[in-house]
């Protein structure tokens, strides 16, 4: 019986706590973005409205007041939405870390503005990578070519949108 009293006492105490609820992001709230590559910083603590990322678990849109998390990035487009417009960057891989207090840090291995890519060049390089991947080279060469082809396919899909 004492365990029953202990449980009911704990249940009464638990209901007396006030739970804070997360709300939706306010349009006036900004997200502080840092987007870095090994050789340069694209955004350095710049206020933006929203960032869309290609997470391994699926595409995500991040606004202010987002729950803190760490996401691995797959090859795809990072879309940065500012009050003045939108910028798109193709990234090969990396990590996005959502910190408390409306801070987002994105570290990527390679990245470039989407408009820097030529669809014709991407298609040509994709065909070459696919040819190497299915050729008679070493297994290492085939695996490297398959990874290269996956990245080119991602770039091609991003340019087609």
PDB file of C-alpha atoms in Angstrom:
ATOM      1  CA  UNK A   1       0.000   0.000   0.000  1.00  0.00           C
ATOM      2  CA  UNK A   2       2.830   2.412   0.649  1.00  0.00           C
ATOM      3  CA  UNK A   3       3.893   2.228  -3.007  1.00  0.00           C
ATOM      4  CA  UNK A   4       0.340   3.179  -4.044  1.00  0.00           C
ATOM      5  CA  UNK A   5       0.436   6.226  -1.757  1.00  0.00           C
ATOM      6  CA  UNK A   6       3.849   7.154  -3.144  1.00  0.00           C
ATOM      7  CA  UNK A   7       2.568   6.972  -6.733  1.00  0.00           C
ATOM      8  CA  UNK A   8      -0.569   8.977  -6.029  1.00  0.00           C
ATOM      9  CA  UNK A   9       1.468  11.579  -4.164  1.00  0.00           C
ATOM     10  CA  UNK A  10       3.893  11.838  -7.092  1.00  0.00           C
ATOM     11  CA  UNK A  11       0.987  12.160  -9.529  1.00  0.00           C
ATOM     12  CA  UNK A  12      -0.504  15.059  -7.540  1.00  0.00           C
ATOM     13  CA  UNK A  13       2.851  16.828  -7.488  1.00  0.00           C
ATOM     14  CA  UNK A  14       3.407  16.273 -11.211  1.00  0.00           C
ATOM     15  CA  UNK A  15       0.171  18.039 -12.134  1.00  0.00           C
ATOM     16  CA  UNK A  16       1.184  21.124 -10.177  1.00  0.00           C
ATOM     17  CA  UNK A  17       4.094  21.863 -12.571  1.00  0.00           C
ATOM     18  CA  UNK A  18       3.371  24.335 -15.307  1.00  0.00           C
ATOM     19  CA  UNK A  19       4.442  23.133 -18.711  1.00  0.00           C
ATOM     20  CA  UNK A  20       5.645  25.676 -21.223  1.00  0.00           C
ATOM     21  CA  UNK A  21       4.390  25.087 -24.715  1.00  0.00           C
ATOM     22  CA  UNK A  22       6.250  25.842 -27.873  1.00  0.00           C
ATOM     23  CA  UNK A  23       4.446  28.168 -30.205  1.00  0.00           C
ATOM     24  CA  UNK A  24       4.736  28.990 -33.865  1.00  0.00           C
ATOM     25  CA  UNK A  25       7.483  31.281 -35.089  1.00  0.00           C
ATOM     26  CA  UNK A  26       6.560  34.933 -35.189  1.00  0.00           C
ATOM     27  CA  UNK A  27       7.155  36.555 -38.570  1.00  0.00           C
ATOM     28  CA  UNK A  28       9.144  39.331 -36.912  1.00  0.00           C
ATOM     29  CA  UNK A  29      11.523  36.783 -35.330  1.00  0.00           C
ATOM     30  CA  UNK A  30      14.693  36.165 -37.297  1.00  0.00           C
ATOM     31  CA  UNK A  31      16.982  33.164 -37.461  1.00  0.00           C
ATOM     32  CA  UNK A  32      20.695  33.873 -37.013  1.00  0.00           C
ATOM     33  CA  UNK A  33      22.489  31.890 -39.748  1.00  0.00           C
ATOM     34  CA  UNK A  34      26.128  30.928 -40.100  1.00  0.00           C
ATOM     35  CA  UNK A  35      26.930  28.929 -43.268  1.00  0.00           C
ATOM     36  CA  UNK A  36      30.571  27.913 -43.609  1.00  0.00           C
ATOM     37  CA  UNK A  37      32.750  25.901 -45.958  1.00  0.00           C
ATOM     38  CA  UNK A  38      36.308  24.818 -45.105  1.00  0.00           C
ATOM     39  CA  UNK A  39      37.779  27.685 -47.140  1.00  0.00           C
ATOM     40  CA  UNK A  40      35.204  30.465 -46.721  1.00  0.00           C
ATOM     41  CA  UNK A  41      32.222  31.773 -44.787  1.00  0.00           C
ATOM     42  CA  UNK A  42      29.078  32.392 -46.837  1.00  0.00           C
ATOM     43  CA  UNK A  43      26.907  33.766 -44.004  1.00  0.00           C
ATOM     44  CA  UNK A  44      28.381  34.976 -40.729  1.00  0.00           C
ATOM     45  CA  UNK A  45      25.682  35.387 -38.062  1.00  0.00           C
ATOM     46  CA  UNK A  46      23.277  36.961 -40.543  1.00  0.00           C
ATOM     47  CA  UNK A  47      19.577  37.337 -39.713  1.00  0.00           C
ATOM     48  CA  UNK A  48      17.307  35.445 -42.127  1.00  0.00           C
ATOM     49  CA  UNK A  49      13.621  34.519 -42.179  1.00  0.00           C
ATOM     50  CA  UNK A  50      13.864  30.790 -42.979  1.00  0.00           C
ATOM     51  CA  UNK A  51      16.355  28.145 -44.118  1.00  0.00           C
ATOM     52  CA  UNK A  52      15.382  24.957 -45.967  1.00  0.00           C
ATOM     53  CA  UNK A  53      17.916  22.129 -45.740  1.00  0.00           C
ATOM     54  CA  UNK A  54      18.359  18.701 -47.366  1.00  0.00           C
ATOM     55  CA  UNK A  55      18.626  16.613 -44.186  1.00  0.00           C
ATOM     56  CA  UNK A  56      19.346  12.890 -44.333  1.00  0.00           C
ATOM     57  CA  UNK A  57      15.990  12.328 -42.602  1.00  0.00           C
ATOM     58  CA  UNK A  58      14.162  14.432 -45.220  1.00  0.00           C
ATOM     59  CA  UNK A  59      13.902  18.041 -46.336  1.00  0.00           C
ATOM     60  CA  UNK A  60      13.398  20.473 -43.447  1.00  0.00           C
ATOM     61  CA  UNK A  61      12.312  24.079 -43.160  1.00  0.00           C
ATOM     62  CA  UNK A  62      13.830  25.891 -40.179  1.00  0.00           C
ATOM     63  CA  UNK A  63      12.267  29.027 -38.742  1.00  0.00           C
ATOM     64  CA  UNK A  64      13.003  30.941 -35.556  1.00  0.00           C
ATOM     65  CA  UNK A  65      12.111  29.123 -32.323  1.00  0.00           C
ATOM     66  CA  UNK A  66      12.883  25.746 -33.932  1.00  0.00           C
ATOM     67  CA  UNK A  67      13.581  22.926 -31.521  1.00  0.00           C
ATOM     68  CA  UNK A  68      17.353  22.414 -31.068  1.00  0.00           C
ATOM     69  CA  UNK A  69      18.673  19.548 -33.190  1.00  0.00           C
ATOM     70  CA  UNK A  70      21.604  18.274 -35.227  1.00  0.00           C
ATOM     71  CA  UNK A  71      20.963  17.083 -38.779  1.00  0.00           C
ATOM     72  CA  UNK A  72      23.320  15.372 -41.219  1.00  0.00           C
ATOM     73  CA  UNK A  73      23.002  16.855 -44.693  1.00  0.00           C
ATOM     74  CA  UNK A  74      22.824  14.900 -47.945  1.00  0.00           C
ATOM     75  CA  UNK A  75      23.706  16.372 -51.366  1.00  0.00           C
ATOM     76  CA  UNK A  76      21.054  18.964 -52.171  1.00  0.00           C
ATOM     77  CA  UNK A  77      19.988  22.591 -52.025  1.00  0.00           C
ATOM     78  CA  UNK A  78      20.174  24.839 -48.974  1.00  0.00           C
ATOM     79  CA  UNK A  79      17.626  27.593 -49.555  1.00  0.00           C
ATOM     80  CA  UNK A  80      18.097  30.777 -47.541  1.00  0.00           C
ATOM     81  CA  UNK A  81      15.026  33.012 -47.408  1.00  0.00           C
ATOM     82  CA  UNK A  82      15.718  36.604 -46.431  1.00  0.00           C
ATOM     83  CA  UNK A  83      13.414  39.597 -46.270  1.00  0.00           C
ATOM     84  CA  UNK A  84      14.957  40.837 -49.519  1.00  0.00           C
ATOM     85  CA  UNK A  85      14.812  37.555 -51.466  1.00  0.00           C
ATOM     86  CA  UNK A  86      16.006  33.967 -51.703  1.00  0.00           C
ATOM     87  CA  UNK A  87      19.444  32.466 -52.255  1.00  0.00           C
ATOM     88  CA  UNK A  88      20.067  28.816 -53.139  1.00  0.00           C
ATOM     89  CA  UNK A  89      23.300  26.896 -52.584  1.00  0.00           C
ATOM     90  CA  UNK A  90      24.102  23.360 -53.634  1.00  0.00           C
ATOM     91  CA  UNK A  91      25.939  21.456 -50.874  1.00  0.00           C
ATOM     92  CA  UNK A  92      27.578  18.047 -51.125  1.00  0.00           C
ATOM     93  CA  UNK A  93      27.328  17.043 -47.442  1.00  0.00           C
ATOM     94  CA  UNK A  94      27.710  18.438 -43.959  1.00  0.00           C
ATOM     95  CA  UNK A  95      25.843  19.135 -40.734  1.00  0.00           C
ATOM     96  CA  UNK A  96      23.222  21.641 -39.626  1.00  0.00           C
ATOM     97  CA  UNK A  97      22.974  22.464 -35.944  1.00  0.00           C
ATOM     98  CA  UNK A  98      19.942  24.313 -34.594  1.00  0.00           C
ATOM     99  CA  UNK A  99      20.951  25.997 -31.342  1.00  0.00           C
ATOM    100  CA  UNK A 100      18.645  27.571 -28.776  1.00  0.00           C
ATOM    101  CA  UNK A 101      17.999  31.308 -29.140  1.00  0.00           C
ATOM    102  CA  UNK A 102      17.296  31.235 -32.896  1.00  0.00           C
ATOM    103  CA  UNK A 103      20.805  30.301 -34.052  1.00  0.00           C
ATOM    104  CA  UNK A 104      21.516  27.933 -36.970  1.00  0.00           C
ATOM    105  CA  UNK A 105      25.016  26.780 -37.919  1.00  0.00           C
ATOM    106  CA  UNK A 106      25.558  24.914 -41.192  1.00  0.00           C
ATOM    107  CA  UNK A 107      28.994  23.420 -41.907  1.00  0.00           C
ATOM    108  CA  UNK A 108      29.406  21.875 -45.351  1.00  0.00           C
ATOM    109  CA  UNK A 109      32.233  20.078 -47.121  1.00  0.00           C
ATOM    110  CA  UNK A 110      31.621  21.694 -50.510  1.00  0.00           C
ATOM    111  CA  UNK A 111      29.051  24.179 -51.714  1.00  0.00           C
ATOM    112  CA  UNK A 112      28.360  26.770 -54.386  1.00  0.00           C
ATOM    113  CA  UNK A 113      25.512  29.045 -55.446  1.00  0.00           C
ATOM    114  CA  UNK A 114      23.059  27.073 -57.570  1.00  0.00           C
ATOM    115  CA  UNK A 115      23.257  29.601 -60.414  1.00  0.00           C
ATOM    116  CA  UNK A 116      26.984  28.800 -60.842  1.00  0.00           C
ATOM    117  CA  UNK A 117      26.110  25.384 -62.343  1.00  0.00           C
ATOM    118  CA  UNK A 118      25.498  24.729 -66.023  1.00  0.00           C
ATOM    119  CA  UNK A 119      22.859  22.079 -66.745  1.00  0.00           C
ATOM    120  CA  UNK A 120      24.722  20.981 -69.889  1.00  0.00           C
ATOM    121  CA  UNK A 121      28.013  20.535 -68.018  1.00  0.00           C
ATOM    122  CA  UNK A 122      26.266  18.631 -65.218  1.00  0.00           C
ATOM    123  CA  UNK A 123      24.615  16.270 -67.714  1.00  0.00           C
ATOM    124  CA  UNK A 124      27.910  15.674 -69.512  1.00  0.00           C
ATOM    125  CA  UNK A 125      29.779  14.975 -66.256  1.00  0.00           C
ATOM    126  CA  UNK A 126      26.956  12.704 -65.072  1.00  0.00           C
ATOM    127  CA  UNK A 127      27.203  10.586 -68.226  1.00  0.00           C
ATOM    128  CA  UNK A 128      30.972  10.336 -67.807  1.00  0.00           C
ATOM    129  CA  UNK A 129      30.638   9.296 -64.148  1.00  0.00           C
ATOM    130  CA  UNK A 130      27.997   6.676 -65.005  1.00  0.00           C
ATOM    131  CA  UNK A 131      30.238   5.303 -67.760  1.00  0.00           C
ATOM    132  CA  UNK A 132      33.146   4.982 -65.318  1.00  0.00           C
ATOM    133  CA  UNK A 133      30.921   3.420 -62.637  1.00  0.00           C
ATOM    134  CA  UNK A 134      29.783   0.694 -65.033  1.00  0.00           C
ATOM    135  CA  UNK A 135      33.188   0.247 -66.696  1.00  0.00           C
ATOM    136  CA  UNK A 136      35.971  -2.221 -66.137  1.00  0.00           C
ATOM    137  CA  UNK A 137      38.079  -0.144 -63.739  1.00  0.00           C
ATOM    138  CA  UNK A 138      39.016  -1.000 -60.171  1.00  0.00           C
ATOM    139  CA  UNK A 139      36.334  -1.292 -57.500  1.00  0.00           C
ATOM    140  CA  UNK A 140      37.633   1.893 -55.853  1.00  0.00           C
ATOM    141  CA  UNK A 141      37.290   3.803 -59.124  1.00  0.00           C
ATOM    142  CA  UNK A 142      33.782   2.441 -59.632  1.00  0.00           C
ATOM    143  CA  UNK A 143      32.696   3.409 -56.109  1.00  0.00           C
ATOM    144  CA  UNK A 144      34.153   6.900 -56.474  1.00  0.00           C
ATOM    145  CA  UNK A 145      32.387   7.314 -59.819  1.00  0.00           C
ATOM    146  CA  UNK A 146      29.081   6.141 -58.271  1.00  0.00           C
ATOM    147  CA  UNK A 147      29.371   8.787 -55.536  1.00  0.00           C
ATOM    148  CA  UNK A 148      30.211  11.397 -58.180  1.00  0.00           C
ATOM    149  CA  UNK A 149      27.181  10.312 -60.234  1.00  0.00           C
ATOM    150  CA  UNK A 150      24.917  10.604 -57.165  1.00  0.00           C
ATOM    151  CA  UNK A 151      26.084  14.177 -56.587  1.00  0.00           C
ATOM    152  CA  UNK A 152      25.603  15.100 -60.268  1.00  0.00           C
ATOM    153  CA  UNK A 153      22.101  13.596 -60.191  1.00  0.00           C
ATOM    154  CA  UNK A 154      21.304  15.745 -57.144  1.00  0.00           C
ATOM    155  CA  UNK A 155      22.609  18.866 -58.893  1.00  0.00           C
ATOM    156  CA  UNK A 156      20.626  18.019 -62.027  1.00  0.00           C
ATOM    157  CA  UNK A 157      17.425  17.559 -59.983  1.00  0.00           C
ATOM    158  CA  UNK A 158      18.021  20.876 -58.201  1.00  0.00           C
ATOM    159  CA  UNK A 159      18.526  22.721 -61.489  1.00  0.00           C
ATOM    160  CA  UNK A 160      15.388  21.175 -62.984  1.00  0.00           C
ATOM    161  CA  UNK A 161      13.184  22.662 -60.243  1.00  0.00           C
TER     162      UNK A 161
END
